[in-house]
Short mmCIF file of C-alpha atoms in Angstrom, two decimals:
data_model
loop_
_atom_site.label_atom_id
_atom_site.label_comp_id
_atom_site.label_asym_id
_atom_site.label_seq_id
_atom_site.Cartn_x
_atom_site.Cartn_y
_atom_site.Cartn_z
CA MET Y 1 13.01 45.74 -22.41
CA ALA Y 2 16.51 45.41 -21.10
CA THR Y 3 18.48 43.60 -23.78
CA GLY Y 4 20.94 42.18 -21.24
CA ASN Y 5 18.34 39.86 -19.76
CA PRO Y 6 18.46 36.22 -20.88
CA LEU Y 7 15.97 34.94 -23.42
CA LEU Y 8 13.93 31.87 -22.50
CA LYS Y 9 12.59 29.78 -25.33
CA ILE Y 10 9.97 27.37 -23.98
CA GLN Y 11 9.12 24.60 -26.42
CA CYS Y 12 6.29 22.27 -25.49
CA THR Y 13 6.92 19.33 -27.79
CA LYS Y 14 3.79 17.62 -26.57
CA PHE Y 15 1.63 20.22 -28.33
CA SER Y 16 4.19 21.46 -30.92
CA LEU Y 17 3.97 25.03 -29.65
CA ILE Y 18 6.70 27.49 -28.74
CA ARG Y 19 6.63 30.27 -26.18
CA THR Y 20 9.38 32.79 -25.48
CA ALA Y 21 9.74 35.39 -22.77
CA ARG Y 22 12.29 37.75 -21.31
CA ILE Y 23 12.56 38.29 -17.59
CA ALA Y 24 12.87 42.01 -16.94
CA GLY Y 25 14.71 43.56 -14.02
CA GLU Y 26 17.97 42.62 -12.37
CA LYS Y 27 17.00 41.54 -8.87
CA TYR Y 28 15.80 38.08 -9.91
CA THR Y 29 16.96 36.37 -13.06
CA ILE Y 30 16.18 32.84 -14.15
CA ALA Y 31 19.22 30.63 -13.87
CA SER Y 32 17.90 27.22 -14.82
CA LEU Y 33 14.64 25.65 -15.75
CA HIS Y 34 13.71 22.00 -15.87
CA THR Y 35 10.47 20.17 -16.55
CA ASP Y 36 9.19 16.63 -16.57
CA SER Y 37 8.97 14.50 -19.68
CA SER Y 38 5.24 15.04 -20.12
CA CYS Y 39 5.93 18.46 -21.65
CA PRO Y 40 9.65 18.60 -22.53
CA ILE Y 41 11.18 22.04 -22.99
CA GLN Y 42 14.40 23.46 -24.33
CA TYR Y 43 16.52 26.21 -22.78
CA ASP Y 44 17.84 28.46 -25.54
CA ARG Y 45 20.59 31.03 -25.02
CA SER Y 46 23.06 32.11 -27.69
CA GLY Y 47 22.04 29.19 -29.88
CA GLU Y 48 22.65 26.53 -27.22
CA GLU Y 49 19.84 24.17 -26.31
CA VAL Y 50 19.56 21.41 -23.73
CA ASN Y 51 16.72 19.04 -22.97
CA ALA Y 52 15.44 19.25 -19.41
CA LEU Y 53 14.46 16.29 -17.26
CA THR Y 54 13.14 17.35 -13.87
CA MET Y 55 10.84 20.09 -12.61
CA ARG Y 56 12.76 22.82 -10.84
CA ILE Y 57 13.29 26.56 -11.31
CA SER Y 58 16.29 28.15 -9.64
CA PHE Y 59 16.89 31.85 -9.21
CA SER Y 60 19.88 34.09 -8.56
CA ASN Y 61 19.70 37.14 -6.36
CA LEU Y 62 22.26 39.17 -8.28
CA ALA Y 63 23.63 42.66 -8.05
CA PRO Y 64 23.63 44.72 -11.28
CA GLY Y 65 26.32 43.67 -13.71
CA ARG Y 66 26.65 40.08 -12.46
CA HIS Y 67 24.82 38.40 -15.31
CA ARG Y 68 27.56 35.90 -16.10
CA MET Y 69 26.35 32.41 -17.04
CA ASN Y 70 28.33 29.19 -17.32
CA PRO Y 71 27.70 27.84 -20.85
CA VAL Y 72 26.55 24.30 -21.53
CA GLY Y 73 27.18 22.53 -24.80
CA LYS Y 74 24.46 21.08 -26.92
CA GLY Y 75 23.00 17.88 -25.55
CA GLY Y 76 24.53 18.47 -22.12
CA SER Y 77 22.74 16.91 -19.20
CA THR Y 78 23.47 19.70 -16.73
CA MET Y 79 21.80 23.09 -16.80
CA ASN Y 80 23.30 26.55 -17.08
CA LYS Y 81 24.00 28.03 -13.67
CA TRP Y 82 24.55 31.52 -12.38
CA THR Y 83 27.64 31.88 -10.29
CA LYS Y 84 26.37 33.98 -7.40
CA ASN Y 85 23.95 33.34 -4.54
CA ALA Y 86 21.83 30.63 -6.18
CA TYR Y 87 18.86 29.27 -4.29
CA SER Y 88 15.82 27.13 -5.12
CA VAL Y 89 12.26 28.32 -4.65
CA SER Y 90 9.36 26.17 -3.51
CA GLY Y 91 7.73 23.79 -5.96
CA ILE Y 92 4.57 25.91 -5.84
CA ALA Y 93 6.35 29.12 -6.74
CA ALA Y 94 8.29 27.31 -9.45
CA LEU Y 95 5.19 25.84 -11.01
CA THR Y 96 3.39 29.17 -10.82
CA LEU Y 97 6.15 30.93 -12.72
CA LEU Y 98 6.44 28.09 -15.19
CA ALA Y 99 2.71 28.28 -15.87
CA GLY Y 100 3.10 31.99 -16.56
CA LEU Y 101 5.87 31.35 -19.02
CA LEU Y 102 4.19 28.47 -20.78
CA GLY Y 103 0.73 29.99 -20.81
CA GLY Y 104 -0.63 26.46 -20.92
CA CYS Y 105 1.78 25.64 -23.76
CA ALA Y 106 -0.09 28.14 -25.97
CA ALA Y 107 1.54 31.19 -27.58
CA LYS Y 108 -0.23 34.55 -27.43
CA SER Y 109 -0.71 36.55 -30.59
CA GLY Y 110 0.49 40.09 -31.12
CA THR Y 111 4.21 39.55 -30.62
CA PRO Y 112 6.70 37.71 -32.81
CA GLY Y 113 6.79 33.99 -31.99
CA GLY Y 114 4.28 34.49 -29.21
CA GLU Y 115 6.82 36.56 -27.27
CA SER Y 116 5.51 38.49 -24.29
CA VAL Y 117 6.98 40.44 -21.45
CA GLN Y 118 6.51 38.97 -17.98
CA PRO Y 119 6.47 41.19 -14.90
CA PRO Y 120 9.63 41.08 -12.80
CA ALA Y 121 9.71 38.54 -10.00
CA THR Y 122 9.54 40.03 -6.53
CA ALA Y 123 10.10 38.83 -3.00
CA ASP Y 124 6.33 38.35 -2.77
CA THR Y 125 6.22 35.94 -5.71
CA VAL Y 126 9.34 33.96 -4.83
CA LYS Y 127 8.84 32.16 -1.54
CA LYS Y 128 10.63 29.29 0.05
CA ALA Y 129 8.66 26.24 1.18
CA PRO Y 130 7.68 26.58 4.83
CA ALA Y 131 9.98 24.61 7.07
CA ILE Y 132 8.45 21.82 9.14
CA ASP Y 133 8.57 22.50 12.87
CA THR Y 134 11.36 20.55 14.56
CA SER Y 135 10.13 21.09 18.11
CA PRO Y 136 9.80 17.88 20.16
CA VAL Y 137 6.51 16.08 19.52
CA THR Y 138 5.00 12.77 20.61
CA LEU Y 139 3.02 10.92 17.96
CA LYS Y 140 0.40 8.43 19.09
CA LEU Y 141 0.45 5.42 16.78
CA PHE Y 142 -2.54 3.05 16.90
CA PHE Y 143 -2.07 -0.56 15.75
CA THR Y 144 -4.87 -2.93 14.82
CA THR Y 145 -2.83 -5.90 13.59
CA GLY Y 146 0.40 -7.20 12.16
CA PHE Y 147 3.29 -5.77 14.25
CA ASP Y 148 4.95 -7.17 17.34
CA ASP Y 149 6.92 -4.97 19.75
CA LYS Y 150 10.28 -6.00 18.32
CA ASP Y 151 9.30 -4.99 14.78
CA ILE Y 152 7.79 -1.71 15.98
CA GLN Y 153 11.11 -0.87 17.58
CA SER Y 154 13.35 -1.85 14.67
CA LEU Y 155 11.19 -0.68 11.77
CA ILE Y 156 9.58 2.44 13.21
CA VAL Y 157 10.91 3.79 16.50
CA GLU Y 158 14.64 3.47 15.84
CA PRO Y 159 14.79 4.70 12.22
CA VAL Y 160 12.45 7.61 12.98
CA ALA Y 161 14.53 8.66 16.00
CA LYS Y 162 17.66 8.53 13.85
CA LYS Y 163 16.19 10.69 11.08
CA HIS Y 164 13.96 12.95 13.20
CA PRO Y 165 15.19 13.00 16.82
CA ASN Y 166 12.43 15.45 17.73
CA ILE Y 167 9.77 12.78 17.11
CA THR Y 168 8.82 10.34 19.87
CA VAL Y 169 6.49 7.43 19.09
CA LYS Y 170 3.87 6.30 21.60
CA VAL Y 171 2.23 3.00 20.68
CA VAL Y 172 -1.47 2.43 21.39
CA LYS Y 173 -2.99 -1.03 20.94
CA PRO Y 174 -6.67 -1.97 21.03
CA GLY Y 175 -7.95 -3.26 24.33
CA THR Y 176 -10.52 -2.49 26.97
CA GLY Y 177 -11.19 1.23 26.66
CA THR Y 178 -8.77 1.63 23.75
CA THR Y 179 -10.68 0.41 20.71
CA ILE Y 180 -10.59 3.00 17.98
CA GLN Y 181 -14.29 3.72 18.53
CA GLU Y 182 -13.71 4.33 22.23
CA LEU Y 183 -10.72 6.55 21.55
CA VAL Y 184 -12.73 8.62 19.08
CA ALA Y 185 -15.63 8.93 21.54
CA ALA Y 186 -13.22 10.09 24.25
CA GLY Y 187 -11.56 12.61 21.95
CA ASP Y 188 -8.24 10.82 22.39
CA ILE Y 189 -7.60 10.24 18.70
CA PRO Y 190 -4.19 8.91 17.63
CA ASP Y 191 -2.05 10.77 15.12
CA ILE Y 192 -1.48 7.69 12.97
CA VAL Y 193 -3.42 4.45 12.59
CA PHE Y 194 -2.01 1.19 11.26
CA THR Y 195 -4.47 -1.19 9.64
CA TRP Y 196 -5.22 -2.88 6.31
CA ASN Y 197 -7.15 -1.57 3.34
CA GLY Y 198 -10.21 -3.63 4.25
CA ASP Y 199 -10.71 -1.46 7.35
CA LEU Y 200 -10.43 1.91 5.61
CA GLY Y 201 -14.19 2.18 5.19
CA LEU Y 202 -14.64 2.07 8.94
CA PHE Y 203 -11.97 4.69 9.57
CA LYS Y 204 -13.60 6.83 6.89
CA GLU Y 205 -16.95 6.51 8.67
CA LEU Y 206 -15.30 7.60 11.90
CA GLY Y 207 -14.16 10.79 10.17
CA LEU Y 208 -10.46 10.05 10.57
CA LEU Y 209 -9.30 10.07 6.95
CA GLU Y 210 -8.33 12.71 4.44
CA ASP Y 211 -6.29 12.88 1.25
CA LEU Y 212 -2.59 12.63 2.14
CA THR Y 213 -1.32 13.59 -1.30
CA PRO Y 214 -0.59 17.24 -0.34
CA LEU Y 215 1.26 16.15 2.81
CA ALA Y 216 3.28 13.65 0.81
CA GLY Y 217 4.30 16.42 -1.58
CA LYS Y 218 5.22 18.71 1.29
CA ILE Y 219 7.81 16.29 2.69
CA GLY Y 220 8.97 15.13 -0.74
CA LEU Y 221 7.54 11.60 -0.55
CA ASP Y 222 7.57 10.26 -4.11
CA LEU Y 223 4.32 8.36 -4.59
CA LYS Y 224 5.51 6.99 -7.92
CA LYS Y 225 7.82 4.58 -6.13
CA PHE Y 226 4.87 2.57 -4.76
CA ASP Y 227 3.18 -0.32 -6.53
CA PRO Y 228 0.30 1.43 -8.37
CA THR Y 229 -2.11 -1.46 -7.75
CA VAL Y 230 -1.54 -0.99 -4.02
CA LEU Y 231 -2.27 2.73 -4.24
CA ASP Y 232 -5.42 1.92 -6.21
CA ALA Y 233 -6.58 -0.37 -3.39
CA ILE Y 234 -6.39 2.63 -1.05
CA ARG Y 235 -7.82 5.23 -3.41
CA ILE Y 236 -10.91 3.16 -4.21
CA VAL Y 237 -12.21 3.79 -0.69
CA MET Y 238 -12.41 7.60 -0.83
CA ASP Y 239 -13.23 8.86 -4.32
CA ASN Y 240 -9.69 8.35 -5.61
CA GLN Y 241 -8.11 10.12 -2.63
CA LEU Y 242 -4.99 8.62 -1.09
CA SER Y 243 -6.08 8.33 2.54
CA ALA Y 244 -3.16 6.15 3.67
CA ILE Y 245 0.41 5.22 2.77
CA PRO Y 246 1.16 1.53 2.13
CA PHE Y 247 3.92 -0.15 4.14
CA ALA Y 248 3.75 -3.81 3.11
CA VAL Y 249 1.71 -6.12 0.91
CA ASN Y 250 0.23 -9.37 2.14
CA PHE Y 251 0.28 -12.51 0.04
CA ASN Y 252 -1.13 -16.02 0.14
CA ALA Y 253 0.84 -19.25 -0.29
CA THR Y 254 0.45 -22.96 0.40
CA TYR Y 255 2.55 -24.12 3.36
CA TYR Y 256 2.95 -27.86 3.68
CA ASN Y 257 4.31 -30.40 6.15
CA LYS Y 258 6.91 -32.48 4.31
CA ASP Y 259 6.93 -35.22 6.93
CA ILE Y 260 3.24 -36.02 6.41
CA PHE Y 261 3.74 -36.26 2.65
CA ASP Y 262 6.79 -38.47 3.14
CA LYS Y 263 4.98 -40.66 5.68
CA PHE Y 264 2.21 -41.53 3.24
CA GLY Y 265 4.30 -41.50 0.06
CA VAL Y 266 2.50 -38.60 -1.58
CA ALA Y 267 4.27 -36.14 -3.89
CA TYR Y 268 4.61 -32.58 -2.58
CA PRO Y 269 2.24 -29.94 -3.99
CA LYS Y 270 3.53 -28.08 -7.04
CA ASP Y 271 3.29 -24.50 -8.18
CA GLY Y 272 0.40 -23.71 -10.50
CA MET Y 273 -2.12 -26.15 -9.03
CA PHE Y 274 -5.86 -25.49 -9.03
CA TRP Y 275 -8.10 -26.20 -6.05
CA ASP Y 276 -9.48 -29.20 -7.95
CA GLU Y 277 -5.95 -30.64 -8.13
CA LEU Y 278 -5.18 -30.02 -4.46
CA ILE Y 279 -8.25 -31.89 -3.21
CA PRO Y 280 -7.12 -35.35 -4.44
CA LEU Y 281 -3.84 -34.84 -2.55
CA ALA Y 282 -5.82 -33.96 0.57
CA GLU Y 283 -7.89 -37.14 0.20
CA LYS Y 284 -4.72 -39.26 0.23
CA LEU Y 285 -3.35 -37.48 3.31
CA SER Y 286 -6.48 -37.30 5.48
CA ARG Y 287 -6.37 -40.43 7.65
CA SER Y 288 -5.98 -41.68 11.20
CA GLU Y 289 -2.93 -43.66 12.24
CA ASN Y 290 -1.61 -44.66 15.67
CA GLY Y 291 -4.18 -42.48 17.38
CA ILE Y 292 -3.27 -39.39 15.36
CA ARG Y 293 -5.72 -37.85 12.92
CA TYR Y 294 -3.94 -36.29 9.97
CA ARG Y 295 -5.82 -33.65 8.03
CA GLY Y 296 -4.86 -33.16 4.40
CA LEU Y 297 -5.97 -29.59 3.74
CA ASP Y 298 -7.18 -26.61 5.76
CA PRO Y 299 -7.92 -23.44 3.74
CA GLU Y 300 -8.42 -21.43 6.98
CA ASN Y 301 -11.83 -19.92 6.21
CA ILE Y 302 -14.17 -19.09 3.37
CA ASN Y 303 -13.27 -15.42 3.51
CA ARG Y 304 -9.66 -16.26 2.60
CA MET Y 305 -10.91 -18.50 -0.20
CA SER Y 306 -13.09 -15.70 -1.61
CA MET Y 307 -10.29 -13.17 -1.96
CA PRO Y 308 -9.05 -14.18 -5.46
CA LEU Y 309 -12.59 -13.44 -6.69
CA SER Y 310 -12.54 -9.95 -5.07
CA LEU Y 311 -15.84 -10.67 -3.33
CA THR Y 312 -17.48 -8.58 -0.65
CA MET Y 313 -20.36 -9.47 1.65
CA LEU Y 314 -22.00 -6.04 1.50
CA ASP Y 315 -22.40 -3.59 -1.33
CA PRO Y 316 -19.97 -0.75 -0.49
CA LYS Y 317 -22.44 1.97 -1.53
CA THR Y 318 -25.72 0.66 -0.14
CA ASP Y 319 -24.60 -1.86 2.53
CA LYS Y 320 -27.01 -4.34 0.95
CA PRO Y 321 -25.92 -7.99 1.43
CA VAL Y 322 -24.60 -9.59 -1.77
CA VAL Y 323 -23.73 -13.13 -0.60
CA SER Y 324 -26.44 -14.69 -2.78
CA SER Y 325 -24.23 -14.33 -5.87
CA ASP Y 326 -23.12 -17.36 -7.86
CA SER Y 327 -19.52 -16.61 -6.91
CA TRP Y 328 -20.26 -16.81 -3.19
CA ARG Y 329 -22.21 -20.04 -3.72
CA SER Y 330 -19.21 -21.55 -5.49
CA VAL Y 331 -16.94 -20.62 -2.57
CA PHE Y 332 -19.37 -22.19 -0.08
CA GLU Y 333 -19.54 -25.38 -2.13
CA LEU Y 334 -15.75 -25.64 -2.59
CA ALA Y 335 -15.07 -25.11 1.12
CA LYS Y 336 -17.65 -27.75 2.08
CA ARG Y 337 -16.14 -30.17 -0.42
CA ILE Y 338 -12.73 -29.74 1.23
CA TRP Y 339 -13.92 -30.10 4.81
CA ASP Y 340 -16.20 -33.01 3.88
CA ILE Y 341 -13.16 -35.15 3.04
CA PRO Y 342 -13.17 -38.02 5.58
CA ASN Y 343 -10.88 -37.22 8.54
CA ASN Y 344 -10.36 -33.65 7.28
CA LYS Y 345 -13.03 -31.85 9.32
CA PRO Y 346 -11.40 -29.54 11.88
CA ASP Y 347 -12.44 -29.51 15.51
CA LYS Y 348 -13.65 -25.98 14.91
CA LEU Y 349 -14.35 -24.30 11.59
CA ASN Y 350 -12.72 -21.01 10.66
CA GLY Y 351 -9.54 -20.64 12.60
CA THR Y 352 -7.82 -23.76 13.96
CA GLY Y 353 -5.83 -24.79 10.90
CA ARG Y 354 -2.85 -22.54 11.50
CA THR Y 355 -2.38 -23.71 15.09
CA GLN Y 356 -2.70 -27.36 14.13
CA PHE Y 357 -0.23 -26.92 11.27
CA MET Y 358 2.47 -25.20 13.33
CA ASN Y 359 1.97 -26.65 16.81
CA ASP Y 360 0.24 -30.01 16.45
CA LYS Y 361 1.91 -30.74 13.11
CA ASN Y 362 -1.06 -32.78 11.91
CA VAL Y 363 -2.21 -30.61 8.97
CA ALA Y 364 -0.53 -31.45 5.67
CA MET Y 365 -1.39 -28.32 3.62
CA LEU Y 366 -2.28 -24.83 4.80
CA PRO Y 367 -3.11 -22.30 2.04
CA VAL Y 368 -3.13 -19.00 3.95
CA GLN Y 369 -1.63 -15.53 4.12
CA ASN Y 370 2.01 -14.69 4.84
CA ILE Y 371 2.97 -16.47 8.08
CA LEU Y 372 6.73 -16.34 7.52
CA ASN Y 373 7.01 -13.90 10.43
CA LEU Y 374 4.10 -15.27 12.45
CA GLY Y 375 5.47 -18.27 14.28
CA LEU Y 376 7.01 -20.47 11.60
CA GLU Y 377 10.54 -20.09 12.94
CA ALA Y 378 9.50 -21.27 16.40
CA ALA Y 379 7.49 -24.10 14.84
CA GLU Y 380 10.52 -25.23 12.86
CA LYS Y 381 12.62 -25.28 16.02
CA ASN Y 382 9.93 -27.51 17.52
CA GLY Y 383 10.20 -30.02 14.71
CA LEU Y 384 8.02 -28.75 11.86
CA ASN Y 385 9.58 -29.83 8.55
CA TRP Y 386 7.92 -27.52 6.06
CA ASP Y 387 8.16 -25.80 2.71
CA MET Y 388 5.82 -23.79 0.53
CA ALA Y 389 4.21 -23.78 -2.91
CA GLN Y 390 2.11 -21.39 -4.94
CA TYR Y 391 -1.38 -20.64 -3.62
CA PRO Y 392 -4.04 -22.72 -5.45
CA SER Y 393 -6.01 -20.96 -8.18
CA TYR Y 394 -9.57 -20.97 -9.42
CA LYS Y 395 -9.68 -22.10 -13.04
CA ASN Y 396 -11.25 -18.82 -14.10
CA LYS Y 397 -8.59 -16.90 -12.11
CA PRO Y 398 -5.26 -18.67 -12.76
CA ASN Y 399 -2.21 -17.48 -10.84
CA VAL Y 400 -4.23 -15.14 -8.62
CA TYR Y 401 -3.63 -15.60 -4.88
CA GLY Y 402 -6.16 -13.10 -3.57
CA HIS Y 403 -6.97 -9.44 -3.95
CA VAL Y 404 -4.62 -6.63 -2.99
CA ASP Y 405 -4.25 -6.79 0.78
CA THR Y 406 -1.96 -4.07 2.06
CA HIS Y 407 -0.85 -2.97 5.51
CA ILE Y 408 -1.13 0.79 5.68
CA PHE Y 409 -0.53 3.83 7.84
CA ALA Y 410 -2.97 6.75 7.81
CA VAL Y 411 -2.37 10.19 9.31
CA THR Y 412 -5.62 11.08 11.04
CA LYS Y 413 -7.56 14.13 9.97
CA THR Y 414 -7.60 15.48 13.53
CA SER Y 415 -3.86 15.22 14.24
CA LYS Y 416 -2.12 18.40 15.37
CA TYR Y 417 1.17 17.07 14.01
CA LYS Y 418 0.35 16.04 10.46
CA ASP Y 419 3.68 17.17 9.02
CA GLN Y 420 5.65 15.20 11.58
CA ALA Y 421 3.36 12.19 11.17
CA MET Y 422 3.99 12.26 7.44
CA GLN Y 423 7.71 12.54 8.09
CA LEU Y 424 7.41 9.30 10.06
CA LEU Y 425 5.70 7.63 7.11
CA GLY Y 426 8.41 8.96 4.83
CA VAL Y 427 11.06 7.27 6.96
CA ILE Y 428 9.39 3.87 7.22
CA THR Y 429 8.69 3.74 3.48
CA SER Y 430 12.24 4.75 2.59
CA ASP Y 431 14.34 2.30 0.60
CA GLU Y 432 16.49 1.69 3.67
CA VAL Y 433 13.66 0.71 6.02
CA GLN Y 434 11.78 -1.19 3.32
CA ARG Y 435 14.90 -3.23 2.65
CA LEU Y 436 15.29 -3.91 6.37
CA SER Y 437 11.64 -4.96 6.65
CA THR Y 438 11.81 -7.19 3.58
CA ARG Y 439 15.04 -8.94 4.54
CA THR Y 440 14.59 -9.31 8.30
CA THR Y 441 10.82 -9.75 8.77
CA ALA Y 442 9.78 -11.24 5.39
CA ARG Y 443 7.20 -8.55 4.73
CA LEU Y 444 6.62 -7.96 1.04
CA SER Y 445 7.45 -4.33 0.30
CA SER Y 446 4.80 -1.91 -0.97
CA LEU Y 447 7.41 -0.41 -3.31
CA LYS Y 448 7.25 -1.48 -6.94
CA ASP Y 449 10.95 -2.40 -7.00
CA MET Y 450 10.82 -6.14 -7.79
CA GLU Y 451 14.49 -6.63 -7.01
CA LEU Y 452 13.79 -5.37 -3.50
CA ARG Y 453 10.77 -7.64 -3.14
CA LYS Y 454 12.79 -10.67 -4.15
CA GLN Y 455 15.05 -10.11 -1.14
CA LEU Y 456 12.14 -11.48 0.90
CA GLY Y 457 13.50 -13.02 4.11
CA ALA Y 458 17.10 -12.89 2.88
CA ASP Y 459 18.48 -12.29 6.39
CA MET Y 460 16.29 -14.90 8.10
CA ALA Y 461 18.40 -18.03 8.45
CA PHE Y 462 15.47 -20.43 8.84
CA LEU Y 463 14.19 -19.47 5.37
CA LYS Y 464 17.37 -20.56 3.59
CA GLY Y 465 16.51 -23.19 1.02
CA LYS Y 466 12.76 -22.60 1.22
CA HIS Y 467 10.80 -22.22 -2.00
CA LEU Y 468 10.14 -18.50 -1.59
CA GLU Y 469 9.84 -18.18 -5.36
CA ALA Y 470 6.30 -19.52 -4.91
CA VAL Y 471 5.28 -16.10 -3.59
CA PHE Y 472 6.00 -14.48 -6.95
CA LYS Y 473 4.22 -17.05 -9.11
CA SER Y 474 0.86 -15.38 -8.45
CA THR Y 475 -0.36 -11.81 -8.43
CA PRO Y 476 -3.29 -10.23 -6.58
CA ALA Y 477 -6.56 -9.24 -8.16
CA PRO Y 478 -7.72 -5.63 -7.74
CA ALA Y 479 -9.08 -4.92 -4.28
CA PRO Y 480 -12.79 -4.19 -4.05
CA ALA Y 481 -14.26 -1.24 -2.24
CA PHE Y 482 -15.46 -2.30 1.21
CA SER Y 483 -18.53 -1.30 3.16
CA THR Y 484 -17.88 0.29 6.54
CA LEU Y 485 -19.63 -2.76 8.01
CA GLU Y 486 -17.77 -5.42 6.02
CA ASN Y 487 -15.75 -6.72 8.96
CA SER Y 488 -18.75 -6.64 11.28
CA ALA Y 489 -20.64 -8.83 8.82
CA ARG Y 490 -17.87 -11.43 8.59
CA PRO Y 491 -18.89 -13.44 11.71
CA LEU Y 492 -22.37 -13.79 10.21
CA LEU Y 493 -20.87 -15.23 7.03
CA HIS Y 494 -18.85 -17.75 9.03
CA LYS Y 495 -21.94 -18.65 11.05
CA GLY Y 496 -23.88 -19.23 7.85
CA PHE Y 497 -21.19 -21.45 6.39
CA GLU Y 498 -21.08 -23.55 9.55
CA ALA Y 499 -24.84 -24.11 9.27
CA TYR Y 500 -24.38 -25.11 5.63
CA PHE Y 501 -21.53 -27.47 6.53
CA ASN Y 502 -23.68 -29.12 9.19
CA GLY Y 503 -26.51 -29.92 6.78
CA THR Y 504 -28.69 -26.87 6.16
CA ASP Y 505 -29.26 -26.36 2.42
CA VAL Y 506 -27.34 -23.53 0.81
CA ASN Y 507 -30.42 -21.52 -0.25
CA THR Y 508 -31.73 -21.43 3.32
CA VAL Y 509 -28.30 -20.50 4.66
CA ILE Y 510 -27.87 -17.63 2.21
CA ARG Y 511 -31.39 -16.32 2.88
CA ASP Y 512 -30.89 -16.44 6.66
CA THR Y 513 -27.40 -14.93 6.43
CA GLU Y 514 -28.60 -12.00 4.34
CA ALA Y 515 -31.48 -11.43 6.76
CA GLU Y 516 -29.05 -11.23 9.69
CA MET Y 517 -26.79 -8.90 7.72
CA ASN Y 518 -29.74 -6.62 6.99
CA GLN Y 519 -30.48 -6.51 10.73
CA LEU Y 520 -26.84 -5.61 11.36
CA VAL Y 521 -26.99 -2.80 8.84
CA SER Y 522 -30.23 -1.44 10.30
CA ALA Y 523 -28.84 -1.48 13.83
CA SER Y 524 -25.66 0.19 12.66
CA ARG Y 525 -27.26 3.16 10.96
CA LYS Y 526 -26.97 5.00 14.24
CA LYS Y 527 -23.84 3.39 15.59
CA ILE Y 528 -20.74 1.88 14.01
CA THR Y 529 -20.15 -1.61 15.30
CA SER Y 530 -16.75 -2.92 16.27
CA GLY Y 531 -14.98 -5.50 14.15
CA ILE Y 532 -11.65 -4.14 13.00
CA GLY Y 533 -9.32 -6.75 11.57
CA ARG Y 534 -9.72 -10.09 9.85
#
């Protein structure tokens, strides 16, 4: 063994084992080695040791006799470096070599201290990561919900063009002939789909999803920066595979019309209220006066009300209806109790509350999802005097506003431009774009940085002075796994609730609803029904 080669002492403190090795030959010589904190190592040369922090192995392509190393003192935070022609190898090559040195953090017998001689590195074993093609490409991006044209331009098209000028974005929206099912049938499959986690089961059934973890690693997208509960909501759909990248997180809050409360001398709703506490307020506010019918409370629909309980209508594995559970019965009964308040019944169940709150201004309280960027500014200009409070809780689920509901982008399995599509996702989930989205469109970031999240709507003048802190008083429950037919079954649930509201007993309603859902499942064994969205 050439004695001039540097000695590496690899100490895996996690398992209290030591491994040493010398790198023979002069063409490639290890210059620096770092590892993550899960298995800390020390670099030992001439009695000097430093703790390493990050995973990287760098090499020097040196001519004979150029083995000079810059020394580092004990405890230094920077690594020793060779002075000539340094370059970094790919993460795969680095990890491969590291595995050879560590031997799984286990020393071999037969040599002092577990020392062994490793074969010299060659050009075949040291490879650079393949560069991503920068030729011009057009990515087709399919939207199901949640983005208007202005936001698409400012949050996707412009930042992507700035970072990757070779990428052009073509937006596809669902319509006649352009539903995702029709696009798949025609073989005109988009490169990226935008949806929410509740629709992932359907996209999985269409054969459009795959694990994006390798692609994320290829472009250097750090998955650790995302809220782990949001990643879990995605992974639960496909055997713990990350089939999409989260962009934003939805939330629920109670929006209220201050003028109605003031008119009838009722105190505004407070944070931390339960449904049972909100109902008495609604009873005081639901009345007719001067030809106007004021409604105290509209919870939008029973599906929204079920979310804190993480309920589904169909078993995700068998597609068997599960709406006969006690939890679903309690949601039915609570919703009926609210809409049974005199003068509080809407003209149409399941869907008119938001319009009446913002346009007609005759609904006092609206506990719904994030609508800060969905018409509230225009409503305020038209005279709506509003504020917000924490979403009401169930007593057995305090401070829970729903389950994890995340807006996501998935690179389709069939895309010819997966690398470029993932580059796009890397741009729009960057700190810069996430900050822009949070501050200018009031979307709650999917990143786990709470300081970033608390900048919600900071650049939206009409939100100044609003009680945005209410958003952060609650947290979401874990998201359930969804059947591929969950959204298709939703209209049947709403139909059943309407029958219950109009007088049919709950047992009959649940029996009939489950029967109709079973028919839906049977008919869909051969064909996926439409129903994307909420």
